[in-house]
Amino acid sequence: MTRTTRTHTLTFGRPVPGAEPGPDGRWRLTWTGTAVMGILNVTPDSFSDGGKHAALDAALHAARRMRDAGVLILDIGGESTRPGADPVPAHTELDRLLPVIRALAGEGVVLSVDTMKPEVAAGALRAGAHLINDVTGLRDPEMVRVCAEAGAPACVMHMQGEPRTMQKNPVYADVVAEVHGFLRAQAARVLAAGVPDVLLDPGIGFGKTLEHNLALLRATHALTAGLHPVLIAASRKRLIDYLAGVPDAAQRDPGSLAIHLHAARQGAALVRAHDAAGHVQALRVQAALEP
């Protein structure tokens, strides 16, 4: 069996679309190869699609198109985490997220919420979300408690600094060792605190230079060799402009796909993408070509 066709599992403490119940009372979502986490930003200021899905009808139409295309997870964001982004109040984030979550909760797709606020995570999980994607890596003990009590797994991401300052001269002695070390240690901590499962995300573009990002992408195999499924999220990010000269973020889908196909060959369980349907198609073709 090749890396691309390896099997991945994510464990939940409550029923989830597509998951099977186990004898321990937990639910396990299992898939083979690299699946797609589709991006649904319901924000006015995200770096490549801000405002595109701010209206509820537009958001639901985009979500259902991604679901029908075959994404495994929809990742819904109510606050931009682009470099230099200013935070928004929790109530504003919830106002953007909750109508979308409630409308999609019974539509047969796993719902992830991209938030760094425990109160937003708690409200989203009560409304029907299943997974928390925290760009701060669950460094807030309250976020750990919220996920543990709700039986929700979490995506633990590495970020040096915070969105407003993360790209101001990031420095590492050994970026691969430091990022992978943080992710593994943080995964152990949150699992010990009762979170049912984790995804690991090295945080491409979050407090990293181009050289840091390339080193991490080239070392994806070292992270996927561990115990936990790995998410790679490079969709439309600035490193594609640096590598291929594409200043318009909306035109970076070919570069995004190149990075994510590389990640799939390195054993990534998930890739997070704006062009979700294109990624599903390309990953299916690549999997069919594997010996």
CSV table of C-alpha atoms in Angstrom, one decimal:
chain,number,residue,atom,x,y,z
A,1,MET,CA,0.0,0.0,0.0
A,2,THR,CA,1.4,3.4,-0.9
A,3,ARG,CA,1.4,6.5,1.3
A,4,THR,CA,-1.5,8.0,-0.7
A,5,THR,CA,-3.8,5.0,0.0
A,6,ARG,CA,-3.2,4.8,3.7
A,7,THR,CA,-6.2,4.7,6.0
A,8,HIS,CA,-6.9,7.6,8.5
A,9,THR,CA,-9.2,7.8,11.5
A,10,LEU,CA,-10.6,10.7,13.5
A,11,THR,CA,-12.5,9.9,16.7
A,12,PHE,CA,-15.5,11.9,18.1
A,13,GLY,CA,-17.3,11.7,21.3
A,14,ARG,CA,-20.7,12.0,19.7
A,15,PRO,CA,-22.4,11.0,16.4
A,16,VAL,CA,-20.9,12.5,13.2
A,17,PRO,CA,-22.0,12.2,9.6
A,18,GLY,CA,-20.2,9.2,8.0
A,19,ALA,CA,-18.7,7.9,11.3
A,20,GLU,CA,-19.3,4.5,12.8
A,21,PRO,CA,-20.0,3.9,16.5
A,22,GLY,CA,-17.5,1.9,18.5
A,23,PRO,CA,-17.9,-0.3,21.6
A,24,ASP,CA,-16.3,2.4,23.7
A,25,GLY,CA,-19.2,4.8,23.0
A,26,ARG,CA,-17.1,6.9,20.6
A,27,TRP,CA,-17.6,7.5,16.9
A,28,ARG,CA,-14.9,6.9,14.3
A,29,LEU,CA,-14.7,8.6,11.0
A,30,THR,CA,-12.4,6.6,8.7
A,31,TRP,CA,-11.2,7.4,5.1
A,32,THR,CA,-8.6,6.2,2.7
A,33,GLY,CA,-6.0,8.4,1.0
A,34,THR,CA,-6.1,12.2,1.2
A,35,ALA,CA,-9.5,13.9,1.7
A,36,VAL,CA,-10.4,17.5,1.3
A,37,MET,CA,-11.4,20.1,3.9
A,38,GLY,CA,-13.3,22.7,1.9
A,39,ILE,CA,-12.9,26.4,3.0
A,40,LEU,CA,-16.1,28.4,3.7
A,41,ASN,CA,-15.2,31.9,4.9
A,42,VAL,CA,-18.2,33.9,6.0
A,43,THR,CA,-16.1,37.0,6.6
A,44,PRO,CA,-15.9,40.4,4.8
A,45,ASP,CA,-12.1,40.5,4.9
A,46,SER,CA,-10.5,37.1,4.3
A,47,PHE,CA,-7.4,37.3,2.1
A,48,SER,CA,-8.7,35.7,-1.1
A,49,ASP,CA,-12.5,35.5,-0.8
A,50,GLY,CA,-13.6,38.1,1.7
A,51,GLY,CA,-17.3,39.0,1.4
A,52,LYS,CA,-18.0,36.3,-1.3
A,53,HIS,CA,-20.0,34.2,1.1
A,54,ALA,CA,-21.0,36.8,3.7
A,55,ALA,CA,-24.7,36.4,2.8
A,56,LEU,CA,-26.4,33.3,4.1
A,57,ASP,CA,-27.8,32.1,0.8
A,58,ALA,CA,-24.4,32.4,-0.9
A,59,ALA,CA,-22.7,30.6,2.0
A,60,LEU,CA,-25.1,27.7,1.9
A,61,HIS,CA,-24.9,27.4,-1.9
A,62,ALA,CA,-21.1,27.2,-1.8
A,63,ALA,CA,-21.2,24.7,1.1
A,64,ARG,CA,-23.6,22.4,-0.7
A,65,ARG,CA,-21.6,22.5,-3.9
A,66,MET,CA,-18.5,21.4,-1.9
A,67,ARG,CA,-20.4,18.7,-0.1
A,68,ASP,CA,-21.8,17.4,-3.4
A,69,ALA,CA,-18.3,17.5,-4.9
A,70,GLY,CA,-17.1,15.1,-2.2
A,71,VAL,CA,-15.3,17.0,0.5
A,72,LEU,CA,-15.0,15.2,3.8
A,73,ILE,CA,-15.2,18.3,6.0
A,74,LEU,CA,-16.4,21.9,5.6
A,75,ASP,CA,-14.3,24.4,7.5
A,76,ILE,CA,-16.3,27.5,8.3
A,77,GLY,CA,-14.5,30.7,9.4
A,78,GLY,CA,-16.1,33.8,10.9
A,79,GLU,CA,-12.8,35.8,11.5
A,80,SER,CA,-9.9,36.4,9.2
A,81,THR,CA,-6.5,35.1,10.3
A,82,ARG,CA,-4.6,36.6,7.4
A,83,PRO,CA,-1.3,38.3,8.3
A,84,GLY,CA,-2.1,41.6,9.9
A,85,ALA,CA,-5.7,40.8,10.5
A,86,ASP,CA,-7.4,42.5,13.5
A,87,PRO,CA,-9.5,40.4,15.8
A,88,VAL,CA,-13.3,40.7,15.9
A,89,PRO,CA,-15.5,40.4,19.0
A,90,ALA,CA,-16.9,36.9,19.8
A,91,HIS,CA,-20.5,38.0,19.3
A,92,THR,CA,-19.7,39.2,15.7
A,93,GLU,CA,-18.0,35.9,14.9
A,94,LEU,CA,-21.0,34.0,16.3
A,95,ASP,CA,-23.4,36.1,14.3
A,96,ARG,CA,-21.6,35.1,11.1
A,97,LEU,CA,-21.2,31.5,12.0
A,98,LEU,CA,-24.3,30.2,13.7
A,99,PRO,CA,-26.9,30.7,10.9
A,100,VAL,CA,-24.6,28.7,8.5
A,101,ILE,CA,-23.9,25.9,11.0
A,102,ARG,CA,-27.6,25.5,12.0
A,103,ALA,CA,-28.6,25.3,8.3
A,104,LEU,CA,-26.0,22.7,7.5
A,105,ALA,CA,-26.0,20.6,10.7
A,106,GLY,CA,-28.3,18.0,9.2
A,107,GLU,CA,-27.0,17.8,5.7
A,108,GLY,CA,-24.6,14.9,5.9
A,109,VAL,CA,-21.2,16.6,6.1
A,110,VAL,CA,-18.7,17.1,8.9
A,111,LEU,CA,-18.6,20.7,10.0
A,112,SER,CA,-15.4,22.3,11.3
A,113,VAL,CA,-15.2,25.8,12.8
A,114,ASP,CA,-12.1,27.8,12.3
A,115,THR,CA,-11.8,29.9,15.5
A,116,MET,CA,-9.4,30.7,18.3
A,117,LYS,CA,-12.0,31.8,20.8
A,118,PRO,CA,-13.4,29.2,23.3
A,119,GLU,CA,-16.7,31.0,23.6
A,120,VAL,CA,-17.1,30.8,19.8
A,121,ALA,CA,-16.1,27.2,19.8
A,122,ALA,CA,-18.7,26.4,22.5
A,123,GLY,CA,-21.5,28.2,20.7
A,124,ALA,CA,-20.6,26.6,17.4
A,125,LEU,CA,-20.5,23.1,18.8
A,126,ARG,CA,-23.9,23.6,20.5
A,127,ALA,CA,-25.3,24.7,17.1
A,128,GLY,CA,-24.2,21.5,15.4
A,129,ALA,CA,-20.5,21.8,14.5
A,130,HIS,CA,-18.3,18.7,15.0
A,131,LEU,CA,-14.7,19.8,15.0
A,132,ILE,CA,-12.6,22.8,16.1
A,133,ASN,CA,-9.8,24.2,13.9
A,134,ASP,CA,-7.7,26.4,16.2
A,135,VAL,CA,-4.9,28.3,14.6
A,136,THR,CA,-3.4,28.9,18.1
A,137,GLY,CA,-3.0,25.2,18.7
A,138,LEU,CA,-5.3,24.9,21.7
A,139,ARG,CA,-2.8,26.9,23.8
A,140,ASP,CA,-5.8,28.3,25.8
A,141,PRO,CA,-6.8,25.8,28.5
A,142,GLU,CA,-10.4,26.9,28.1
A,143,MET,CA,-10.4,25.8,24.5
A,144,VAL,CA,-9.2,22.4,25.6
A,145,ARG,CA,-12.0,22.2,28.1
A,146,VAL,CA,-14.6,23.2,25.6
A,147,CYS,CA,-13.5,20.5,23.1
A,148,ALA,CA,-13.2,17.8,25.8
A,149,GLU,CA,-16.6,18.5,27.3
A,150,ALA,CA,-18.3,18.5,23.8
A,151,GLY,CA,-16.5,15.4,22.6
A,152,ALA,CA,-15.1,17.3,19.7
A,153,PRO,CA,-11.7,16.6,18.2
A,154,ALA,CA,-9.5,19.6,17.3
A,155,CYS,CA,-7.0,20.6,14.7
A,156,VAL,CA,-3.8,21.7,16.5
A,157,MET,CA,-1.9,24.2,14.3
A,158,HIS,CA,1.5,25.7,14.9
A,159,MET,CA,1.7,29.5,14.7
A,160,GLN,CA,4.6,31.7,15.8
A,161,GLY,CA,3.1,34.9,17.3
A,162,GLU,CA,-0.4,35.9,16.4
A,163,PRO,CA,-2.1,37.0,13.2
A,164,ARG,CA,-1.3,40.7,13.5
A,165,THR,CA,2.4,40.2,14.0
A,166,MET,CA,3.2,36.6,12.9
A,167,GLN,CA,5.0,37.6,9.7
A,168,LYS,CA,7.3,40.2,11.4
A,169,ASN,CA,10.7,38.4,11.2
A,170,PRO,CA,9.9,34.9,12.3
A,171,VAL,CA,13.0,33.0,13.5
A,172,TYR,CA,13.7,29.3,14.2
A,173,ALA,CA,16.9,27.5,15.0
A,174,ASP,CA,15.4,24.3,13.3
A,175,VAL,CA,11.9,25.0,11.9
A,176,VAL,CA,11.1,21.3,11.3
A,177,ALA,CA,12.2,20.1,14.7
A,178,GLU,CA,10.5,23.0,16.5
A,179,VAL,CA,7.2,22.8,14.7
A,180,HIS,CA,6.9,19.0,14.8
A,181,GLY,CA,8.0,19.0,18.4
A,182,PHE,CA,5.3,21.5,19.4
A,183,LEU,CA,2.6,19.7,17.5
A,184,ARG,CA,3.4,16.3,19.1
A,185,ALA,CA,3.8,17.7,22.6
A,186,GLN,CA,0.6,19.7,22.3
A,187,ALA,CA,-1.3,16.7,20.9
A,188,ALA,CA,-0.2,14.7,24.0
A,189,ARG,CA,-1.4,17.4,26.3
A,190,VAL,CA,-4.8,18.0,24.9
A,191,LEU,CA,-5.5,14.2,24.5
A,192,ALA,CA,-4.5,13.7,28.2
A,193,ALA,CA,-7.0,16.5,29.0
A,194,GLY,CA,-9.9,14.6,27.4
A,195,VAL,CA,-10.1,15.9,23.8
A,196,PRO,CA,-11.1,12.7,21.9
A,197,ASP,CA,-8.6,13.2,18.9
A,198,VAL,CA,-6.5,15.6,17.0
A,199,LEU,CA,-5.4,16.6,13.6
A,200,LEU,CA,-1.9,18.2,13.3
A,201,ASP,CA,-1.3,21.2,11.0
A,202,PRO,CA,2.3,22.7,10.6
A,203,GLY,CA,0.8,26.1,9.9
A,204,ILE,CA,2.1,27.0,6.5
A,205,GLY,CA,2.3,30.8,6.3
A,206,PHE,CA,1.6,31.3,10.0
A,207,GLY,CA,4.8,32.9,11.3
A,208,LYS,CA,7.1,31.4,8.7
A,209,THR,CA,9.3,32.7,5.9
A,210,LEU,CA,9.3,31.2,2.4
A,211,GLU,CA,12.3,29.0,3.4
A,212,HIS,CA,10.5,27.8,6.6
A,213,ASN,CA,7.4,26.9,4.6
A,214,LEU,CA,9.4,25.0,2.0
A,215,ALA,CA,11.3,23.1,4.7
A,216,LEU,CA,8.1,22.1,6.4
A,217,LEU,CA,6.4,21.0,3.2
A,218,ARG,CA,9.5,18.9,2.2
A,219,ALA,CA,9.3,17.3,5.7
A,220,THR,CA,5.6,16.4,5.5
A,221,HIS,CA,6.5,12.7,5.5
A,222,ALA,CA,8.2,13.0,8.9
A,223,LEU,CA,5.0,14.4,10.4
A,224,THR,CA,2.7,11.9,8.7
A,225,ALA,CA,4.9,9.0,10.0
A,226,GLY,CA,3.6,9.8,13.5
A,227,LEU,CA,0.4,8.8,15.3
A,228,HIS,CA,-2.0,11.5,14.3
A,229,PRO,CA,-3.6,12.5,10.9
A,230,VAL,CA,-2.0,15.5,9.3
A,231,LEU,CA,-3.7,18.5,7.6
A,232,ILE,CA,-1.8,20.6,5.1
A,233,ALA,CA,-3.3,24.0,4.4
A,234,ALA,CA,-1.5,26.0,1.8
A,235,SER,CA,-4.4,27.1,-0.4
A,236,ARG,CA,-3.8,30.4,-2.2
A,237,LYS,CA,-1.1,31.5,0.3
A,238,ARG,CA,1.6,34.0,-0.3
A,239,LEU,CA,4.4,31.5,-0.8
A,240,ILE,CA,2.8,30.6,-4.1
A,241,ASP,CA,3.3,34.2,-5.2
A,242,TYR,CA,6.9,34.1,-4.1
A,243,LEU,CA,7.5,30.8,-6.0
A,244,ALA,CA,5.5,31.5,-9.1
A,245,GLY,CA,4.8,35.2,-9.3
A,246,VAL,CA,1.1,35.3,-8.7
A,247,PRO,CA,0.1,38.4,-6.7
A,248,ASP,CA,-3.6,37.8,-7.1
A,249,ALA,CA,-4.6,35.3,-4.4
A,250,ALA,CA,-7.7,34.2,-6.3
A,251,GLN,CA,-5.4,33.0,-9.2
A,252,ARG,CA,-3.3,30.7,-7.0
A,253,ASP,CA,-5.3,27.5,-7.3
A,254,PRO,CA,-2.8,25.7,-9.6
A,255,GLY,CA,0.0,26.3,-7.1
A,256,SER,CA,-2.2,25.3,-4.2
A,257,LEU,CA,-3.0,22.1,-6.0
A,258,ALA,CA,0.7,21.3,-6.7
A,259,ILE,CA,1.5,21.7,-3.0
A,260,HIS,CA,-1.4,19.6,-1.9
A,261,LEU,CA,-0.7,16.8,-4.3
A,262,HIS,CA,2.8,16.8,-2.9
A,263,ALA,CA,1.4,16.6,0.6
A,264,ALA,CA,-0.9,13.7,-0.4
A,265,ARG,CA,2.1,11.8,-1.8
A,266,GLN,CA,3.8,12.4,1.6
A,267,GLY,CA,0.9,10.8,3.5
A,268,ALA,CA,-1.3,13.8,4.5
A,269,ALA,CA,-4.7,12.8,5.6
A,270,LEU,CA,-6.4,16.1,4.6
A,271,VAL,CA,-5.7,19.2,2.6
A,272,ARG,CA,-7.6,22.4,3.2
A,273,ALA,CA,-8.7,24.1,-0.1
A,274,HIS,CA,-10.7,27.0,-1.5
A,275,ASP,CA,-11.1,25.1,-4.9
A,276,ALA,CA,-12.5,22.1,-3.1
A,277,ALA,CA,-14.1,20.4,-6.2
A,278,GLY,CA,-10.8,20.8,-8.2
A,279,HIS,CA,-8.9,19.2,-5.3
A,280,VAL,CA,-11.3,16.3,-5.0
A,281,GLN,CA,-11.0,15.6,-8.7
A,282,ALA,CA,-7.2,15.8,-8.8
A,283,LEU,CA,-6.7,13.7,-5.7
A,284,ARG,CA,-8.9,10.9,-7.1
A,285,VAL,CA,-6.9,10.8,-10.3
A,286,GLN,CA,-3.6,10.8,-8.4
A,287,ALA,CA,-4.8,8.0,-6.2
A,288,ALA,CA,-5.8,5.9,-9.2
A,289,LEU,CA,-2.4,6.4,-10.7
A,290,GLU,CA,-0.6,5.0,-7.7
A,291,PRO,CA,0.9,1.5,-8.2
